[in-house]
Amino acid sequence: MKSDHTEPSTAPSVHGFSPGFAALGLEGSLLATLDTLGYEEPTPIQRESIPPLLAGRDLLGQAATGTGKTASFALPMLQRLAHGAKQRPAALILVPTRELAIQVGEAVQRYGKELRISVLAVYGGQAIGPQLYALKRGVDVVVATPGRALDHIRRNTLQLKHVQMVVLDEADEMLDMGFADDLEAILTQTPADRQTALFSATMPPRIASIAHRHLKNPVEIKIAKELVKAGAAPRVLQTAYVVNRPYKVAALIRVLDLAAPKSALVFCRTRLEVDELTAGLAGRDYRAEAIHGGMSQPQRDRVMTAFKSGQTQILVATDVAARGLDIPSVSHVVNYDLPSSPEVYVHRIGRTGRAGREGEAITIVEPREHRLLRNIEQLTKAKIIVAQVPSVADLRTKRIERTLTSIRELLAAGDVEHFRSVVTVLAKDFELVDVAAAAVKLAHQAQGGDVEEQEIPSVQARVPDYSRPDYARPGMRRPSPMSGEMSRGIRPREAQGRPSARPTAGRTPNSARIYIGAGRAAGIRPGDLVGAIANEAKLGSAQIGGVEIEERFSLVEVPESMARDVIEALGRTRIKGQKVTVRLFRD
Ligand code: AMP
């Protein structure tokens, strides 16, 4: 199905509810919830997914995190469950990681609050006891990682025979993590006439094959298709800062402190965020004002007049409120949230760098939204530089630079005659340099000085978060790959050639290679594999030969006679908290 992005209404709803969401067929209680959350209009994926899912169709959606895809399946799911049979669980959402299970669980809970739908997230690494208790009491929606879902199915603590809807979220990541067999096993436990939605940021043939086998005549949606005309994005400097969610406000303030914008337009997705951020900025002495669809026309007019006159330095807005407004070109556009589509991004940053003036676009992104950022970059043909959030030291240096610039400008203007006599008086008692230093200090403090600041932890942009310690199996011994005899078997990567092409080069006679379906992308290090084999298959470390870690898989050399035991033992266990494919590697 082709993406069909009709330009949404710019007018706020008369009744307070978004006319955009109402037009998709969502009922009053969900509209009320969305209103409370401050959502003003559906994102493109929501516009396309909600009606067919409400109608009971299967769906195959290509969309990355950050596009609003959780609501696109959760809202129709909740509406259908609220009016359907009450046997539980009635819906199952499978996600690749613990982090996502928690996030999706919270989102479904939020959206389903008015409908009193109960939700439980179950994932590996979490104590099983409370999960058993909650499952026994009964929940409507289970959000689970595949490994843990299968554990519960095998213990008979999760029964899927009443499930009406299954969602496979981030299916490509689940496959990359070796969950293919688990997914198949889980799906066979669900009724054949269930509704199924599969979301994936990419659509490799393996996903198409799963979709072909498990989805019935699905509606296909591809959001990334909407190509923005090459060159449509304005030629302004575009920078993105990757931070974890709790640090977003601090990062935004830090970036603004450093940029010292003359006038900035900050975009948020929801009304709530607009209000929170405006309050945060005002608390830091910025002249900031909010504008969103929940405000009356006279309120908005007042805000716009103040912004146009330069009285307000920062305008914090939702897309809906900013659309159709006659906003003068600003020096900075800041995306507090990554917009849900490239078109909206281009529209937003088009507010700066107009008429040959200099402009800058700044975007704050969460690590999981990195893929959406890259999509936007590709589709707009515009380079977005990913930078570290400035450190406290960067900020201090910048502030000192600003003070110095002010002093230089004053000296160049030569307007200091009146104060020379003051210096002459002080110079009788102090060194001239000390007098100057004291004066600079006063000037610096008058410009804001050095406020007490906390460092904002920098994070690597990444796709999944496999490498967190909570994915490791508790109690698993992890010998250091670089210590003593363990390191003997590990050849440096440079010495390995291309293992996929010549995997047997340099092999010991009578040895076999074990393929393990997780590699560097999953944060696997040689020590993890050596440790797992030593612990689970009781092999001495000296018996373990070369270890090769590739992007998506690893190979470990073991004595041929032990290969079967090792495969069996590793197949039963989890590596970095995940079940992975383990098999003999045939050249
Ligand atoms: P997701 O892609 O589902 O992870 O959603 C990304 C973020 O967008 C989440 O913080 C949602 O709360 C938010 N969001 C989803 N839909 C909308 C919408 N229609 N308007 C504003 N924010 C939204």
XYZ file of C-alpha atoms in Angstrom, residues 56-510:
455
model
C -8.883 -6.687 11.949
C -6.398 -6.848 9.072
C -2.879 -8.273 9.392
C -0.142 -5.733 8.842
C 3.467 -5.662 7.666
C 5.030 -2.320 8.544
C 8.467 -0.988 7.787
C 9.173 1.662 10.377
C 11.985 2.509 12.761
C 11.772 3.440 16.426
C 10.790 7.076 16.816
C 8.114 7.029 14.120
C 5.355 6.466 16.672
C 4.921 2.810 15.754
C 4.135 1.659 19.298
C 0.918 3.678 19.355
C 0.182 2.578 15.796
C -0.357 -0.999 16.955
C -1.183 -0.413 20.625
C -4.179 1.898 20.067
C -6.121 -0.426 17.733
C -5.126 -3.409 19.871
C -6.540 -1.760 22.988
C -9.756 -0.717 21.279
C -10.347 -4.223 19.930
C -9.513 -5.880 23.244
C -11.778 -3.544 25.173
C -14.739 -4.785 23.185
C -13.666 -8.359 22.619
C -13.733 -11.561 24.661
C -12.232 -11.348 28.104
C -10.146 -14.528 28.215
C -6.556 -13.721 28.956
C -3.969 -12.987 27.770
C -5.660 -11.632 24.688
C -2.599 -10.059 23.095
C 1.102 -10.805 22.889
C 3.786 -8.327 21.841
C 7.240 -9.763 21.161
C 10.223 -7.415 21.271
C 13.973 -8.072 21.024
C 15.293 -6.569 24.263
C 14.495 -6.054 27.884
C 14.775 -2.295 27.423
C 12.148 -2.361 24.702
C 9.889 -4.719 26.657
C 9.812 -2.204 29.492
C 9.334 0.753 27.164
C 6.555 -0.853 25.114
C 4.885 -2.199 28.271
C 4.802 1.297 29.750
C 3.470 2.790 26.532
C 0.634 0.225 26.250
C -0.202 0.823 29.904
C -0.336 4.583 29.295
C -2.539 4.284 26.239
C -4.824 1.722 27.868
C -5.320 3.539 31.160
C -8.889 4.621 30.502
C -9.841 1.198 29.166
C -8.482 -0.581 32.257
C -6.435 -3.008 30.221
C -3.726 -4.749 32.230
C -0.240 -5.138 30.809
C 2.770 -7.160 31.915
C 6.321 -6.991 30.578
C 8.337 -10.210 30.932
C 11.973 -10.389 29.960
C 15.146 -12.266 30.707
C 17.305 -11.163 33.589
C 14.255 -10.312 35.704
C 13.341 -12.573 38.636
C 10.803 -15.109 37.425
C 8.776 -15.262 40.672
C 6.845 -11.973 40.336
C 6.239 -12.759 36.654
C 4.710 -16.122 37.585
C 2.482 -14.473 40.145
C 1.301 -11.763 37.743
C 0.675 -14.267 34.935
C -1.315 -16.461 37.266
C -3.537 -13.570 38.297
C -4.103 -12.877 34.599
C -3.159 -9.992 32.332
C -4.688 -8.768 29.087
C -1.495 -7.908 27.228
C 1.892 -9.600 27.606
C 4.970 -7.821 26.265
C 7.871 -10.248 26.173
C 11.294 -11.037 24.826
C 11.083 -14.316 22.877
C 13.412 -16.327 25.146
C 11.486 -15.504 28.294
C 8.123 -15.994 26.595
C 9.221 -19.479 25.584
C 10.434 -20.221 29.120
C 6.961 -19.426 30.408
C 5.247 -21.416 27.674
C 7.375 -24.439 28.580
C 6.583 -24.023 32.267
C 2.940 -23.785 31.292
C 2.713 -20.417 33.000
C 1.925 -18.630 29.738
C -0.886 -20.024 27.639
C -1.550 -18.412 24.314
C -4.700 -20.189 23.206
C -6.894 -17.114 23.729
C -4.552 -14.675 22.053
C -6.401 -12.595 19.470
C -3.507 -10.430 18.381
C 0.251 -10.918 18.104
C 2.711 -8.108 17.360
C 6.284 -8.816 16.308
C 8.067 -5.560 17.020
C 11.531 -4.853 15.578
C 11.437 -8.246 13.907
C 14.768 -7.744 12.137
C 16.521 -7.288 15.458
C 14.865 -10.379 16.879
C 16.194 -12.399 13.968
C 19.646 -10.846 14.263
C 19.688 -11.959 17.856
C 19.015 -15.551 16.880
C 15.368 -15.671 17.972
C 14.057 -17.105 14.685
C 13.360 -20.585 16.098
C 11.852 -19.159 19.268
C 9.488 -16.976 17.253
C 8.325 -19.956 15.231
C 7.813 -22.000 18.400
C 5.818 -19.212 20.039
C 3.623 -18.531 17.016
C 2.630 -22.188 16.773
C 1.123 -21.868 20.263
C -1.260 -19.101 19.194
C -4.617 -19.605 17.438
C -4.454 -19.705 13.647
C -7.180 -17.091 13.313
C -5.332 -14.467 15.358
C -4.529 -11.039 13.974
C -0.805 -10.461 13.399
C 1.227 -7.283 12.908
C 4.922 -7.361 12.088
C 7.102 -4.248 12.313
C 10.668 -4.092 11.162
C 13.040 -1.234 10.356
C 14.447 -3.248 7.447
C 12.824 -5.858 5.216
C 15.451 -8.496 4.384
C 14.242 -11.729 2.733
C 14.167 -13.530 6.116
C 11.517 -11.095 7.331
C 9.559 -11.444 4.107
C 9.631 -15.210 4.627
C 8.280 -14.971 8.187
C 5.618 -12.537 6.982
C 4.692 -14.871 4.167
C 4.231 -17.803 6.534
C 2.518 -16.085 9.431
C 0.593 -13.091 8.070
C -2.655 -13.395 6.162
C -3.001 -11.029 3.224
C -1.344 -8.210 5.166
C -1.641 -4.513 4.495
C 1.900 -3.365 3.708
C 3.147 -0.032 4.933
C 6.491 1.512 4.200
C 7.019 4.859 5.812
C 10.652 5.309 4.801
C 9.518 5.529 1.182
C 8.463 9.157 1.246
C 11.407 10.689 -0.523
C 11.976 14.327 0.080
C 13.214 16.009 -3.076
C 17.009 16.123 -3.192
C 18.175 19.548 -2.153
C 14.836 20.330 -0.507
C 16.497 20.481 2.882
C 17.969 23.909 3.522
C 21.746 24.177 3.502
C 22.271 24.807 7.162
C 24.647 23.180 9.616
C 22.860 20.139 11.040
C 24.080 18.514 14.230
C 22.591 15.736 16.343
C 23.432 14.891 19.941
C 22.714 11.380 21.197
C 21.657 11.184 24.855
C 19.617 8.889 27.036
C 16.087 10.036 27.733
C 16.581 11.269 31.328
C 19.264 13.690 30.123
C 17.358 15.213 27.225
C 16.355 18.441 28.950
C 19.845 18.940 30.400
C 21.397 18.249 26.994
C 19.114 20.706 25.268
C 19.919 23.427 27.783
C 23.643 22.673 27.512
C 23.550 22.888 23.735
C 21.607 26.151 23.861
C 24.003 27.569 26.455
C 26.844 26.888 24.079
C 25.103 28.048 20.933
C 23.817 31.259 22.558
C 21.119 31.644 19.888
C 19.781 35.058 18.973
C 16.395 33.499 18.310
C 15.491 29.840 18.418
C 12.514 27.714 17.594
C 12.434 24.501 19.633
C 10.151 21.730 18.397
C 8.592 19.049 20.594
C 6.177 16.277 19.719
C 3.649 16.802 22.462
C 2.003 19.645 24.308
C 3.230 18.245 27.612
C 6.832 18.392 26.463
C 6.377 21.939 25.227
C 5.143 23.032 28.647
C 7.828 21.145 30.575
C 10.639 22.420 28.425
C 9.442 26.018 28.497
C 9.366 25.874 32.279
C 12.871 24.326 32.322
C 14.264 27.052 30.059
C 12.589 29.817 32.022
C 14.219 28.361 35.145
C 17.573 28.955 33.455
C 16.753 32.593 32.740
C 15.977 32.106 29.084
C 13.214 34.279 27.718
C 11.185 31.292 26.495
C 7.498 30.976 25.606
C 5.322 28.028 24.613
C 2.930 27.722 21.717
C 0.708 24.700 21.118
C -2.742 23.596 20.054
C -4.127 23.700 23.592
C -3.860 27.503 23.749
C -6.528 30.034 22.837
C -6.057 32.313 19.821
C -5.453 35.481 21.904
C -2.802 33.593 23.920
C -1.036 32.518 20.754
C -1.213 36.010 19.270
C 0.410 37.461 22.358
C 3.219 34.851 22.239
C 3.844 35.487 18.542
C 3.996 39.259 18.970
C 6.554 38.874 21.743
C 8.645 36.504 19.630
C 8.573 38.667 16.529
C 9.594 41.750 18.500
C 12.606 39.890 19.907
C 11.266 40.113 23.441
C 11.080 36.309 23.543
C 14.303 34.590 22.581
C 13.098 30.985 22.401
C 9.770 29.773 21.098
C 8.914 26.207 22.079
C 6.290 24.716 19.762
C 4.542 21.598 18.544
C 4.498 20.989 14.796
C 0.782 21.619 14.608
C 1.043 24.987 16.352
C 4.013 26.108 14.235
C 2.369 25.080 10.978
C 0.763 28.016 9.266
C 2.383 30.519 11.603
C 4.224 33.397 10.039
C 7.466 32.937 11.953
C 10.458 35.045 10.954
C 13.697 33.210 10.131
C 15.401 32.139 13.341
C 19.107 31.613 13.991
C 18.530 28.113 15.396
C 15.966 25.370 14.986
C 16.187 22.772 17.728
C 14.459 19.393 17.561
C 13.936 18.352 21.148
C 12.368 15.218 19.664
C 13.258 13.711 16.374
C 10.225 14.277 14.165
C 8.370 11.180 13.054
C 9.110 11.644 9.345
C 11.716 13.240 7.059
C 9.113 15.612 5.661
C 8.400 17.087 9.055
C 12.153 17.381 9.665
C 12.650 19.342 6.457
C 9.673 21.519 7.262
C 11.009 22.269 10.725
C 14.558 23.141 9.750
C 13.285 25.268 6.875
C 12.580 27.895 9.544
C 16.268 28.748 9.737
C 18.899 29.813 7.209
C 16.352 31.629 5.078
C 17.251 34.330 2.563
C 20.948 33.521 2.632
C 21.202 34.063 6.378
C 23.254 31.704 8.529
C 21.288 29.065 10.338
C 21.813 25.986 12.429
C 19.660 22.936 13.074
C 20.237 20.970 16.251
C 18.590 17.647 17.085
C 18.524 15.721 20.343
C 18.163 11.973 19.722
C 17.826 8.955 21.927
C 20.161 6.053 21.147
C 17.386 3.861 19.787
C 16.324 6.570 17.345
C 19.650 6.471 15.557
C 18.186 4.525 12.682
C 15.433 7.068 12.130
C 18.081 9.792 12.125
C 19.988 7.946 9.407
C 16.747 7.489 7.430
C 16.135 11.217 7.591
C 19.693 11.885 6.489
C 19.355 9.505 3.548
C 15.973 10.681 2.468
C 16.776 14.381 2.696
C 20.249 13.941 1.169
C 21.578 16.176 3.901
C 24.498 15.396 6.195
C 23.698 15.413 9.894
C 26.804 15.474 12.066
C 26.522 13.337 15.186
C 28.416 15.067 17.989
C 29.052 14.547 21.690
C 27.047 16.683 24.078
C 29.385 19.501 25.159
C 31.140 18.822 28.449
C 31.188 21.158 31.438
C 34.762 22.110 30.423
C 33.550 22.986 26.880
C 30.895 25.192 28.376
C 33.353 26.965 30.679
C 35.766 27.572 27.810
C 32.979 28.981 25.686
C 31.824 31.287 28.438
C 35.335 32.607 29.010
C 35.682 33.128 25.242
C 32.496 35.162 25.295
C 33.756 37.359 28.125
C 37.046 37.858 26.269
C 35.231 38.817 23.087
C 33.195 41.404 24.963
C 36.354 42.889 26.506
C 38.125 42.923 23.121
C 35.180 44.706 21.525
C 35.150 47.272 24.318
C 38.881 47.872 23.951
C 38.549 48.187 20.183
C 35.815 50.776 20.663
C 38.227 52.677 22.962
C 35.444 53.629 25.312
C 37.301 53.072 28.619
C 38.826 56.475 29.335
C 36.584 57.047 32.335
C 37.876 53.883 34.074
C 41.585 54.468 33.527
C 41.754 56.612 36.653
C 40.250 53.721 38.673
C 42.983 51.417 37.423
C 45.628 54.003 38.230
C 44.382 54.177 41.822
C 44.357 50.376 42.210
C 47.756 50.028 40.538
C 49.331 51.814 43.518
C 48.505 48.812 45.723
C 48.300 45.863 43.269
C 50.036 44.425 40.266
C 48.429 45.624 37.043
C 47.814 42.031 35.908
C 45.921 41.281 39.128
C 43.791 44.371 38.721
C 42.934 43.323 35.176
C 42.184 39.733 36.322
C 39.798 40.988 39.012
C 38.009 43.184 36.481
C 37.691 40.240 34.053
C 36.263 38.122 36.856
C 33.622 40.742 37.591
C 32.738 41.021 33.906
C 32.560 37.239 33.583
C 30.251 36.918 36.558
C 28.064 39.681 35.204
C 27.641 37.613 32.021
C 26.407 34.604 33.950
C 29.732 33.270 35.252
C 30.297 29.592 35.876
C 27.124 27.926 37.063
C 27.429 24.611 38.893
C 26.970 22.019 36.160
C 26.674 18.246 36.041
C 28.345 16.227 33.298
C 25.869 14.646 30.865
C 26.919 11.059 30.128
C 27.712 10.627 26.472
C 26.311 7.556 24.767
C 27.166 5.795 21.587
C 24.461 5.841 18.988
C 23.495 2.232 18.651
C 20.732 0.050 17.418
C 19.960 -2.523 20.119
C 21.323 -2.465 23.631
C 22.687 -5.968 23.997
C 25.827 -5.042 25.822
C 24.292 -3.946 29.085
C 25.465 -5.963 32.035
C 21.892 -7.012 32.775
C 21.945 -9.226 29.712
C 24.717 -11.316 31.206
C 23.716 -14.487 32.950
C 24.042 -14.011 36.690
C 26.971 -15.928 38.087
C 28.530 -16.611 34.719
C 32.254 -16.674 35.075
C 33.909 -14.355 32.640
C 37.588 -15.020 32.358
C 39.462 -12.130 30.834
C 40.336 -12.912 27.261
C 43.681 -11.313 27.768
C 44.746 -13.176 30.869
C 47.031 -16.212 31.031
C 46.183 -19.306 29.077
C 42.770 -18.059 28.004
C 44.354 -15.631 25.622
C 46.426 -18.272 23.899
C 43.612 -19.426 21.716
C 42.529 -15.979 20.648
C 44.056 -14.742 17.480
C 44.098 -11.022 16.819
C 41.488 -9.967 14.304
C 44.053 -8.689 11.823
C 45.628 -12.160 11.697
C 42.356 -13.869 10.876
C 41.961 -12.890 7.269
C 38.302 -13.069 6.281
C 36.931 -15.924 8.321
C 33.736 -16.202 6.367
C 35.790 -16.761 3.229
C 38.560 -18.888 4.696
C 37.307 -20.060 8.021
C 39.580 -23.057 8.327
C 42.860 -21.301 7.735
C 45.369 -22.236 10.406
C 43.152 -24.771 12.125
C 44.430 -27.387 14.491
C 44.011 -30.995 13.245
C 41.013 -32.894 14.729
